[in-house]
Amino acid sequence: MDEQRRLSYLARMGVHAWQPRTDERDGAAAAPLEMPPAVPPQAPPATLEPARPRPAPRAPEPPPVPMPPPCAPSSSEPAPFTERTVAPRAPAPEPEPPADDLFAPAASAAVPAVATMDWEQLARAVHGCRGCALHETRQHSVFGSGARNARLMLIGEAPGADEDRQGEPFVGRAGQLLTRMLEAIGLAREEVFIANVLKCRPPGNRDPHPEEMARCEGYLQRQIALIEPTLILSLGRISAQHLLNTDVSVGRLRGRWFEVGDARIPLRVTYHPAYLLRSPAQKAKSWEDLSAVARRLRETERK
């Protein structure tokens, strides 16, 4: 290949041959610088692939479990059922009533419910009652006194200071007046039964609270059921409103007959003897009430 063609090829490839300058001193041109032979292009280096993770060696498979030999065909008769004797479960113990709520009816036959108690059981229950906070301040509970087969039952409000000390109802000044009132209609205290709605004295002789009367209600109703009186004489506002379940005043309740309980026992309302000590002018009205009671007793006695 001649020199011109080679330089043309090199120019097309972007390689320009270096031409020496003409030596001006001698006017001779230097020989052109020979270009090194072209190096054939090399292939691009191969791209290295990331090393693949080597799989974990497989655990050897367990040997196959030998299958049991086929069972012989069963007979058409089913296997007989064998009963198992199961021991009976012991009953869970019944919880005992809290120490501050001994009024709650006991399930044990040794301690019957109030509605099934006899006189002795009822008296013991009242004397040992701790059904409300009044047992913390009382000296004695006041069960009641008189004939257990009385035809006339008198029901007052609650014990006072004298009753709390002696454990008997109506023993103070009001009790002495009540004794004279009974004698005026021909009755002795021993012939009637006297009780109170509340069996313990409220501190300071305050009015009984509804929850306190509710605690004693079972005791009073059991006394009425055991006595089966012919008549009931209610003494004072608290007794009358509690027995008749009303808030009407004594002045409007007195002077007429009511019936209470399933036995529909006739009931008469009159003033409390303590009120008569403060208001002597009302004794005439109480005498009217006592006279009506005496007439009713005589009428029922003739029948």
Protein backbone atom coordinates (compact mmCIF):
# COMPACT_ATOMS: atom_id res chain seq x y z
CA MET A 1 0.00 0.00 0.00
CA ASP A 2 1.32 3.36 -0.92
CA GLU A 3 1.80 6.10 1.59
CA GLN A 4 -1.13 8.27 0.51
CA ARG A 5 -3.68 5.49 0.79
CA ARG A 6 -2.41 4.54 4.22
CA LEU A 7 -2.69 8.10 5.48
CA SER A 8 -6.22 8.31 4.05
CA TYR A 9 -7.25 5.22 5.99
CA LEU A 10 -5.73 6.61 9.14
CA ALA A 11 -7.55 9.91 8.73
CA ARG A 12 -10.87 8.09 8.39
CA MET A 13 -10.10 6.31 11.65
CA GLY A 14 -9.33 9.59 13.35
CA VAL A 15 -5.56 9.03 13.44
CA HIS A 16 -3.50 11.75 11.87
CA ALA A 17 0.07 11.08 10.93
CA TRP A 18 2.63 13.51 12.20
CA GLN A 19 4.46 15.25 9.40
CA PRO A 20 7.97 16.45 10.21
CA ARG A 21 8.79 20.04 9.44
CA THR A 22 11.15 20.78 6.53
CA ASP A 23 14.60 21.58 7.74
CA GLU A 24 15.02 25.09 6.56
CA ARG A 25 18.76 24.83 6.96
CA ASP A 26 19.23 22.22 4.38
CA GLY A 27 15.80 22.42 2.75
CA ALA A 28 15.45 18.67 3.03
CA ALA A 29 12.35 17.17 4.46
CA ALA A 30 12.67 14.64 7.21
CA ALA A 31 11.10 11.29 6.73
CA PRO A 32 7.64 10.99 8.20
CA LEU A 33 7.37 9.32 11.57
CA GLU A 34 6.25 5.81 11.22
CA MET A 35 3.03 5.03 13.16
CA PRO A 36 3.03 1.85 15.11
CA PRO A 37 0.98 -0.88 13.62
CA ALA A 38 -2.69 -0.70 14.57
CA VAL A 39 -3.63 -2.94 17.45
CA PRO A 40 -6.69 -4.96 16.66
CA PRO A 41 -9.56 -4.03 18.97
CA GLN A 42 -10.06 -6.40 21.88
CA ALA A 43 -13.36 -7.74 23.03
CA PRO A 44 -14.81 -6.05 26.14
CA PRO A 45 -14.13 -7.94 29.35
CA ALA A 46 -16.83 -10.33 30.34
CA THR A 47 -19.18 -9.12 33.07
CA LEU A 48 -18.73 -11.14 36.25
CA GLU A 49 -21.96 -12.58 37.56
CA PRO A 50 -22.44 -12.74 41.34
CA ALA A 51 -21.82 -16.11 42.81
CA ARG A 52 -25.00 -18.08 43.29
CA PRO A 53 -25.58 -19.42 46.83
CA ARG A 54 -24.81 -23.02 47.13
CA PRO A 55 -27.90 -24.99 48.10
CA ALA A 56 -27.82 -26.54 51.57
CA PRO A 57 -27.32 -30.23 51.59
CA ARG A 58 -30.61 -32.11 51.79
CA ALA A 59 -31.24 -34.11 54.91
CA PRO A 60 -31.46 -37.76 54.27
CA GLU A 61 -35.02 -38.96 54.01
CA PRO A 62 -36.17 -41.23 56.85
CA PRO A 63 -36.64 -44.79 55.95
CA PRO A 64 -40.24 -45.63 55.07
CA VAL A 65 -42.40 -46.82 57.97
CA PRO A 66 -43.47 -50.34 57.42
CA MET A 67 -47.22 -50.64 57.13
CA PRO A 68 -48.95 -53.04 59.51
CA PRO A 69 -50.42 -56.12 58.04
CA PRO A 70 -54.05 -55.76 57.00
CA CYS A 71 -56.54 -56.36 59.81
CA ALA A 72 -58.74 -59.31 59.71
CA PRO A 73 -62.32 -58.48 58.83
CA SER A 74 -64.33 -57.70 61.96
CA SER A 75 -67.42 -59.59 62.84
CA SER A 76 -70.82 -57.96 62.34
CA GLU A 77 -71.39 -57.89 66.12
CA PRO A 78 -70.23 -54.59 67.73
CA ALA A 79 -67.92 -54.76 70.70
CA PRO A 80 -69.81 -54.76 74.02
CA PHE A 81 -70.00 -51.35 75.79
CA THR A 82 -68.17 -51.27 79.09
CA GLU A 83 -69.61 -48.80 81.64
CA ARG A 84 -67.28 -46.71 83.75
CA THR A 85 -68.22 -45.81 87.26
CA VAL A 86 -67.76 -42.06 87.67
CA ALA A 87 -67.28 -40.89 91.21
CA PRO A 88 -69.91 -38.24 92.12
CA ARG A 89 -68.57 -34.72 92.35
CA ALA A 90 -68.44 -33.41 95.87
CA PRO A 91 -70.82 -30.44 96.30
CA ALA A 92 -69.14 -27.07 96.62
CA PRO A 93 -69.26 -25.70 100.15
CA GLU A 94 -71.85 -22.99 100.58
CA PRO A 95 -70.37 -19.58 101.39
CA GLU A 96 -70.83 -18.45 104.94
CA PRO A 97 -72.65 -15.16 105.52
CA PRO A 98 -70.40 -12.20 106.29
CA ALA A 99 -69.77 -11.51 109.93
CA ASP A 100 -71.66 -8.23 109.72
CA ASP A 101 -74.73 -9.75 108.07
CA LEU A 102 -75.86 -12.59 110.31
CA PHE A 103 -79.47 -11.66 109.62
CA ALA A 104 -79.24 -13.28 106.19
CA PRO A 105 -81.31 -16.49 106.09
CA ALA A 106 -79.13 -19.56 106.45
CA ALA A 107 -79.56 -22.53 104.15
CA SER A 108 -78.60 -25.02 106.82
CA ALA A 109 -81.41 -26.85 108.59
CA ALA A 110 -79.68 -26.13 111.91
CA VAL A 111 -80.44 -22.42 111.48
CA PRO A 112 -83.94 -22.13 109.98
CA ALA A 113 -85.22 -19.11 108.15
CA VAL A 114 -87.02 -16.50 110.23
CA ALA A 115 -90.38 -17.42 108.69
CA THR A 116 -90.11 -20.97 110.13
CA MET A 117 -88.69 -20.20 113.59
CA ASP A 118 -90.48 -21.08 116.80
CA TRP A 119 -90.57 -18.74 119.81
CA GLU A 120 -87.25 -19.82 121.29
CA GLN A 121 -85.40 -19.70 117.97
CA LEU A 122 -86.90 -16.31 117.17
CA ALA A 123 -85.93 -14.87 120.56
CA ARG A 124 -82.34 -16.12 120.16
CA ALA A 125 -82.16 -14.65 116.64
CA VAL A 126 -83.33 -11.23 117.87
CA HIS A 127 -80.98 -11.18 120.86
CA GLY A 128 -77.99 -12.10 118.69
CA CYS A 129 -78.95 -10.10 115.59
CA ARG A 130 -76.26 -8.06 113.91
CA GLY A 131 -78.21 -7.29 110.76
CA CYS A 132 -77.64 -3.54 110.92
CA ALA A 133 -75.36 -1.04 112.64
CA LEU A 134 -77.71 -0.62 115.62
CA HIS A 135 -76.20 -3.68 117.30
CA GLU A 136 -72.99 -1.70 117.80
CA THR A 137 -74.67 0.90 120.05
CA ARG A 138 -77.33 -1.13 121.85
CA GLN A 139 -77.10 -2.50 125.38
CA HIS A 140 -79.92 -5.01 124.89
CA SER A 141 -82.19 -5.92 122.03
CA VAL A 142 -85.88 -5.74 122.94
CA PHE A 143 -87.75 -8.80 121.74
CA GLY A 144 -91.17 -8.03 123.24
CA SER A 145 -93.19 -9.23 126.21
CA GLY A 146 -96.62 -10.53 127.09
CA ALA A 147 -98.90 -13.45 126.34
CA ARG A 148 -97.92 -15.55 123.34
CA ASN A 149 -101.58 -16.30 122.65
CA ALA A 150 -102.79 -12.73 123.22
CA ARG A 151 -105.93 -11.56 121.43
CA LEU A 152 -104.59 -7.97 121.35
CA MET A 153 -101.11 -7.11 120.08
CA LEU A 154 -99.68 -3.62 120.55
CA ILE A 155 -96.89 -2.48 118.20
CA GLY A 156 -94.82 0.60 118.93
CA GLU A 157 -91.93 2.31 117.21
CA ALA A 158 -88.57 1.41 118.80
CA PRO A 159 -87.00 0.97 122.24
CA GLY A 160 -86.00 4.06 124.22
CA ALA A 161 -83.20 4.53 126.73
CA ASP A 162 -85.02 2.71 129.56
CA GLU A 163 -86.00 -0.17 127.28
CA ASP A 164 -82.43 -0.45 126.00
CA ARG A 165 -81.09 -0.78 129.56
CA GLN A 166 -83.66 -3.35 130.69
CA GLY A 167 -84.37 -5.24 127.46
CA GLU A 168 -88.16 -4.86 127.91
CA PRO A 169 -90.64 -2.75 125.88
CA PHE A 170 -92.47 0.27 127.35
CA VAL A 171 -90.90 0.37 130.83
CA GLY A 172 -90.28 4.14 131.11
CA ARG A 173 -92.81 6.90 131.71
CA ALA A 174 -94.54 6.16 128.42
CA GLY A 175 -94.79 2.51 129.42
CA GLN A 176 -96.37 3.38 132.73
CA LEU A 177 -99.00 5.48 130.94
CA LEU A 178 -99.67 2.60 128.55
CA THR A 179 -100.24 0.25 131.48
CA ARG A 180 -102.88 2.62 132.90
CA MET A 181 -104.54 2.95 129.50
CA LEU A 182 -104.88 -0.83 129.22
CA GLU A 183 -106.22 -1.13 132.72
CA ALA A 184 -108.87 1.50 131.85
CA ILE A 185 -110.37 -0.95 129.31
CA GLY A 186 -110.05 -3.94 131.62
CA LEU A 187 -106.78 -5.45 130.32
CA ALA A 188 -103.54 -6.21 132.16
CA ARG A 189 -100.15 -6.04 130.42
CA GLU A 190 -99.77 -9.77 130.91
CA GLU A 191 -102.87 -10.38 128.77
CA VAL A 192 -101.58 -8.56 125.69
CA PHE A 193 -98.35 -8.82 123.70
CA ILE A 194 -96.26 -5.64 123.26
CA ALA A 195 -93.58 -5.33 120.60
CA ASN A 196 -91.85 -2.70 118.48
CA VAL A 197 -91.15 -2.33 114.79
CA LEU A 198 -87.45 -1.96 115.65
CA LYS A 199 -85.78 -4.32 118.10
CA CYS A 200 -82.80 -2.08 118.95
CA ARG A 201 -82.70 1.52 120.11
CA PRO A 202 -81.65 4.12 117.52
CA PRO A 203 -78.97 6.45 118.93
CA GLY A 204 -80.48 9.56 120.48
CA ASN A 205 -84.00 8.15 119.98
CA ARG A 206 -83.93 9.31 116.35
CA ASP A 207 -86.47 8.02 113.85
CA PRO A 208 -85.65 4.54 112.51
CA HIS A 209 -84.12 4.40 109.06
CA PRO A 210 -86.00 2.47 106.35
CA GLU A 211 -83.20 -0.08 105.99
CA GLU A 212 -83.24 -0.70 109.76
CA MET A 213 -86.98 -1.36 109.75
CA ALA A 214 -86.54 -3.64 106.74
CA ARG A 215 -84.03 -5.72 108.70
CA CYS A 216 -86.47 -6.17 111.59
CA GLU A 217 -89.53 -6.72 109.40
CA GLY A 218 -89.09 -10.50 109.36
CA TYR A 219 -88.93 -10.66 113.14
CA LEU A 220 -92.12 -8.63 113.57
CA GLN A 221 -94.06 -10.58 110.95
CA ARG A 222 -93.01 -13.86 112.56
CA GLN A 223 -94.22 -12.61 115.94
CA ILE A 224 -97.60 -11.71 114.42
CA ALA A 225 -97.82 -15.13 112.73
CA LEU A 226 -97.02 -16.98 115.97
CA ILE A 227 -99.45 -14.96 118.11
CA GLU A 228 -102.32 -14.80 115.59
CA PRO A 229 -103.92 -11.86 117.40
CA THR A 230 -107.54 -10.93 116.99
CA LEU A 231 -106.73 -7.20 116.83
CA ILE A 232 -103.62 -5.03 116.46
CA LEU A 233 -103.28 -1.60 118.05
CA SER A 234 -100.63 0.56 116.35
CA LEU A 235 -98.98 3.10 118.66
CA GLY A 236 -97.68 6.22 116.95
CA ARG A 237 -96.69 7.52 113.53
CA ILE A 238 -93.71 5.25 112.73
CA SER A 239 -95.61 2.08 113.58
CA ALA A 240 -98.78 3.06 111.69
CA GLN A 241 -96.99 4.22 108.54
CA HIS A 242 -94.79 1.13 108.49
CA LEU A 243 -97.61 -1.38 109.03
CA LEU A 244 -99.95 0.33 106.54
CA ASN A 245 -97.19 1.29 104.08
CA THR A 246 -98.28 4.91 103.91
CA ASP A 247 -97.06 8.39 104.81
CA VAL A 248 -100.42 9.67 106.06
CA SER A 249 -100.35 11.30 109.50
CA VAL A 250 -101.68 9.61 112.64
CA GLY A 251 -104.37 12.27 112.96
CA ARG A 252 -105.87 11.18 109.65
CA LEU A 253 -105.34 7.43 110.20
CA ARG A 254 -106.91 7.14 113.65
CA GLY A 255 -110.65 6.73 114.13
CA ARG A 256 -111.14 3.87 111.63
CA TRP A 257 -110.28 0.23 111.08
CA PHE A 258 -107.77 -1.24 108.65
CA GLU A 259 -106.82 -4.80 107.74
CA VAL A 260 -103.23 -6.00 107.47
CA GLY A 261 -101.49 -9.15 106.29
CA ASP A 262 -102.76 -12.22 104.52
CA ALA A 263 -104.90 -12.99 107.57
CA ARG A 264 -106.55 -9.54 107.21
CA ILE A 265 -106.16 -8.78 110.91
CA PRO A 266 -108.15 -5.67 111.98
CA LEU A 267 -105.85 -2.80 112.98
CA ARG A 268 -106.56 0.43 114.83
CA VAL A 269 -104.21 3.44 114.98
CA THR A 270 -103.74 5.68 118.01
CA TYR A 271 -101.19 8.12 119.39
CA HIS A 272 -97.97 6.95 121.02
CA PRO A 273 -97.97 7.24 124.85
CA ALA A 274 -94.81 9.38 124.67
CA TYR A 275 -96.71 11.84 122.46
CA LEU A 276 -99.58 11.92 124.97
CA LEU A 277 -97.10 12.88 127.71
CA ARG A 278 -96.13 15.91 125.61
CA SER A 279 -99.68 16.64 124.44
CA PRO A 280 -102.13 15.69 127.23
CA ALA A 281 -105.03 17.26 125.32
CA GLN A 282 -104.91 14.33 122.85
CA LYS A 283 -105.63 11.74 125.56
CA ALA A 284 -109.36 12.00 124.90
CA LYS A 285 -108.83 10.87 121.28
CA SER A 286 -106.69 7.97 122.44
CA TRP A 287 -109.46 6.99 124.85
CA GLU A 288 -111.86 6.85 121.89
CA ASP A 289 -109.48 4.50 120.10
CA LEU A 290 -109.06 2.28 123.15
CA SER A 291 -112.81 2.12 123.67
CA ALA A 292 -113.30 1.00 120.04
CA VAL A 293 -110.70 -1.73 120.55
CA ALA A 294 -112.41 -2.94 123.72
CA ARG A 295 -115.82 -3.12 121.97
CA ARG A 296 -114.33 -5.06 119.03
CA LEU A 297 -112.71 -7.54 121.40
CA ARG A 298 -116.00 -8.14 123.20
CA GLU A 299 -117.84 -8.61 119.90
CA THR A 300 -115.35 -11.17 118.60
CA GLU A 301 -115.38 -12.98 121.94
CA ARG A 302 -119.16 -13.47 121.74
CA LYS A 303 -118.77 -14.96 118.25
